[in-house]
Amino acid sequence: MIRVDVVNMTCVNTICDDCPMETMGDRLRRAREKAGFSSAMAAAKRFGWPTSTYGAHENGQNGFPVDAAERYGRAFKVSAGWLLSGDGEPTRKNVVRIEGLVGAGGAIETSAENDSAGDELDEIEVPFPLPDNAAAYQVSGDSMFPRYDDGDVIIVLKRPQSPGELLNFESLVTTLDGNRYLKRIVGGARKGSFDLESFNAPPMRNVKIQNATEIHSVVRRGQWRRLDAAGKRRLINTRLRSS
């Protein structure tokens, strides 16, 4: 006599042994979830993608081409080559997005930057690996010369830090009125305010800081390269060949 629970157990094991390999859609879903988006619709709305198109790519109804993999890879900070083939490392180790400019002289108004266009921001390739939460900003101005030149790129790690933790450190600073600077933070004369110092410009006194982030690394002008469409394809193809 064969018990029903034994038959059921046999069936379950057989099905698991024959499970299909992970698909492009599966990897896309994993990347979206790791990036912090609770649903396909939330991600599509954030980046301005047609929800039906993205949904069909994620649920496996339709495959997606290289240009779509590049787009999704930029948004979710994963390798487009990994999305397409599953080979290699998911995380892009040495590609970082330039989130905007940082003022070393004049202010950069963050309100003028279109956050909804994050998918269109430039990416650069740097000669060293970077963590997942890295972001880059291009220096505009010469008030921090000779430590930083106009056109250098600073790389920061996106993590909460209070200005008090960064006293006497050069930092990426966003003031309460929404302007972004590369400055050295020192204590201000008023409670809750700080002075922002430059190397060759007058200090900014008693500034209210919205947020601040320490500098992780600097890539000098001329030592980084912007990835155009052809460059991104070369990077993807190189990784696909080497995996």
XYZ file of C-alpha atoms in Angstrom:
243
model
C 0.000 0.000 0.000
C 1.338 3.461 -0.979
C 0.491 6.329 1.325
C -0.666 9.581 -0.245
C 1.895 11.709 1.636
C 4.747 9.615 0.181
C 3.419 10.091 -3.335
C 3.126 13.820 -2.758
C 6.671 13.987 -1.416
C 7.983 12.189 -4.485
C 6.206 14.610 -6.798
C 7.541 17.639 -5.002
C 11.107 16.382 -5.173
C 10.794 15.627 -8.874
C 9.490 19.108 -9.626
C 12.334 20.763 -7.681
C 14.943 18.682 -9.490
C 13.579 19.923 -12.806
C 13.314 23.618 -11.823
C 14.216 25.935 -14.721
C 17.323 28.072 -14.634
C 17.023 31.672 -13.504
C 15.727 33.880 -16.322
C 16.490 37.447 -17.332
C 13.220 38.459 -15.733
C 14.163 36.722 -12.474
C 17.459 38.614 -12.336
C 15.715 41.870 -13.153
C 13.255 41.329 -10.313
C 16.080 40.529 -7.891
C 17.947 43.671 -8.918
C 14.827 45.809 -8.491
C 14.121 44.389 -5.028
C 17.735 44.871 -3.932
C 17.538 48.487 -5.104
C 14.660 49.024 -2.667
C 11.626 49.119 -4.959
C 8.702 47.151 -3.571
C 7.024 46.542 -6.925
C 7.638 46.661 -10.643
C 5.168 49.537 -10.919
C 7.037 51.585 -8.298
C 10.300 51.215 -10.195
C 8.717 51.995 -13.554
C 7.081 55.150 -12.202
C 10.305 56.308 -10.542
C 12.315 56.094 -13.752
C 9.586 57.005 -16.218
C 9.421 53.622 -17.955
C 6.186 52.322 -19.519
C 4.772 50.106 -16.775
C 3.464 47.466 -19.160
C 6.817 47.187 -20.970
C 8.841 46.924 -17.786
C 6.328 44.511 -16.254
C 6.571 42.235 -19.296
C 10.369 42.271 -19.020
C 10.349 41.420 -15.336
C 7.678 38.716 -15.441
C 9.400 36.993 -18.346
C 6.657 37.609 -20.892
C 9.186 39.399 -23.105
C 12.965 39.328 -23.172
C 14.828 42.622 -23.276
C 17.672 43.853 -25.489
C 21.069 45.296 -24.570
C 19.899 48.923 -24.481
C 17.127 48.043 -22.011
C 19.605 46.056 -19.894
C 21.871 49.127 -19.806
C 18.939 51.271 -18.702
C 17.885 48.866 -15.964
C 21.483 48.335 -14.892
C 21.996 52.075 -14.416
C 18.814 52.390 -12.419
C 19.385 49.392 -10.144
C 23.206 49.638 -10.054
C 23.896 46.209 -11.433
C 25.824 44.936 -14.420
C 23.869 44.917 -17.672
C 25.901 41.883 -18.735
C 24.759 39.992 -15.634
C 21.120 40.904 -16.313
C 21.407 39.536 -19.836
C 23.356 36.326 -19.234
C 23.577 35.668 -15.496
C 27.357 35.364 -15.798
C 29.856 37.396 -13.834
C 29.241 39.547 -10.788
C 25.876 41.333 -10.490
C 27.379 44.537 -9.091
C 29.284 46.919 -11.324
C 32.516 47.377 -9.416
C 34.070 50.369 -11.138
C 31.231 52.300 -12.772
C 29.592 55.163 -10.897
C 26.879 57.638 -11.767
C 27.583 61.367 -11.765
C 24.663 62.659 -9.732
C 25.379 66.316 -10.490
C 27.808 69.175 -9.937
C 29.273 70.318 -6.637
C 30.215 73.952 -6.182
C 33.806 74.888 -5.338
C 33.242 78.610 -5.777
C 29.641 79.209 -6.759
C 26.620 77.400 -5.401
C 24.982 74.518 -7.238
C 21.221 74.732 -6.830
C 19.987 71.213 -6.296
C 16.409 72.334 -6.939
C 17.397 72.976 -10.547
C 18.420 69.360 -11.030
C 15.681 67.089 -12.280
C 15.719 64.137 -9.918
C 13.136 62.314 -12.021
C 15.656 62.123 -14.848
C 18.055 59.950 -12.854
C 18.101 57.373 -15.642
C 19.693 59.953 -17.957
C 22.610 60.992 -15.733
C 26.159 60.418 -16.921
C 28.174 57.435 -15.818
C 31.938 57.221 -15.576
C 34.387 54.369 -15.307
C 37.062 54.733 -12.635
C 40.275 52.699 -12.193
C 39.283 51.105 -8.870
C 36.307 49.132 -7.471
C 33.522 50.943 -5.636
C 30.839 49.902 -3.140
C 27.161 49.780 -4.084
C 26.283 53.078 -2.408
C 28.877 55.193 -4.218
C 27.851 58.365 -6.047
C 29.958 60.872 -7.975
C 29.856 64.655 -8.336
C 31.873 66.789 -10.713
C 33.691 69.749 -9.165
C 32.729 73.136 -10.571
C 34.974 76.057 -9.609
C 38.430 76.594 -8.121
C 37.858 77.753 -4.541
C 39.249 74.439 -3.256
C 42.409 74.565 -5.396
C 45.055 73.129 -5.038
C 43.320 70.196 -3.320
C 40.614 69.988 -5.989
C 40.653 71.230 -9.558
C 37.698 72.314 -11.627
C 36.625 69.154 -13.463
C 37.784 66.677 -10.823
C 35.233 64.101 -9.719
C 34.636 63.415 -6.040
C 33.093 60.137 -4.964
C 31.011 59.883 -1.808
C 29.177 57.058 -0.072
C 25.470 57.609 0.408
C 24.909 57.136 4.135
C 23.422 59.342 6.839
C 25.985 61.563 8.597
C 25.529 64.571 10.837
C 27.643 67.697 10.170
C 29.072 67.338 13.669
C 30.676 64.026 12.647
C 32.522 65.763 9.832
C 34.036 68.741 11.643
C 37.351 69.755 10.049
C 36.798 67.405 7.133
C 36.291 68.333 3.488
C 32.777 67.205 2.647
C 29.960 67.327 0.166
C 27.539 69.727 1.827
C 23.936 70.595 0.988
C 22.722 73.686 2.804
C 19.240 74.226 4.154
C 18.403 76.461 1.188
C 19.223 73.621 -1.216
C 22.686 74.612 -2.473
C 25.485 72.074 -2.815
C 29.140 72.791 -2.027
C 32.503 71.119 -1.632
C 33.809 72.694 1.588
C 35.587 72.038 4.871
C 33.128 72.031 7.781
C 34.058 73.863 10.980
C 31.994 74.946 13.979
C 29.895 78.098 13.621
C 29.307 80.892 16.101
C 25.591 80.119 16.338
C 24.017 76.983 17.710
C 23.141 74.519 14.983
C 25.125 76.377 12.329
C 28.528 75.768 10.754
C 31.199 77.633 8.839
C 32.185 76.344 5.416
C 35.812 76.997 4.561
C 37.622 77.085 1.222
C 41.326 77.147 0.410
C 41.249 80.378 -1.573
C 37.878 82.024 -0.963
C 36.282 83.721 2.072
C 34.512 81.336 4.487
C 30.752 81.064 4.552
C 29.681 81.872 8.118
C 26.899 80.363 10.216
C 25.394 78.144 7.551
C 22.523 75.759 8.241
C 23.331 72.340 6.792
C 20.660 70.006 5.455
C 23.013 67.065 4.966
C 26.707 66.340 4.564
C 28.745 63.400 3.338
C 32.448 62.691 3.659
C 34.631 62.360 0.571
C 35.463 58.739 -0.214
C 37.904 59.347 -3.071
C 38.858 61.790 -5.810
C 39.395 61.086 -9.497
C 41.477 63.792 -11.086
C 40.423 65.621 -14.198
C 41.637 63.602 -17.164
C 41.841 60.335 -15.192
C 38.183 59.423 -15.597
C 36.205 58.879 -18.737
C 32.531 59.341 -19.431
C 30.829 56.235 -20.731
C 28.949 57.016 -23.912
C 26.626 54.465 -25.497
C 29.504 52.801 -27.364
C 31.607 52.646 -24.215
C 28.825 51.005 -22.258
C 28.369 48.392 -24.954
C 32.112 47.672 -24.999
C 32.068 47.247 -21.226
C 29.123 44.851 -21.399
C 30.640 42.814 -24.240
C 34.008 42.587 -22.485
C 32.368 41.235 -19.342
C 30.226 38.782 -21.296
C 33.325 37.443 -23.076
C 35.338 37.147 -19.857
C 32.581 35.436 -17.838
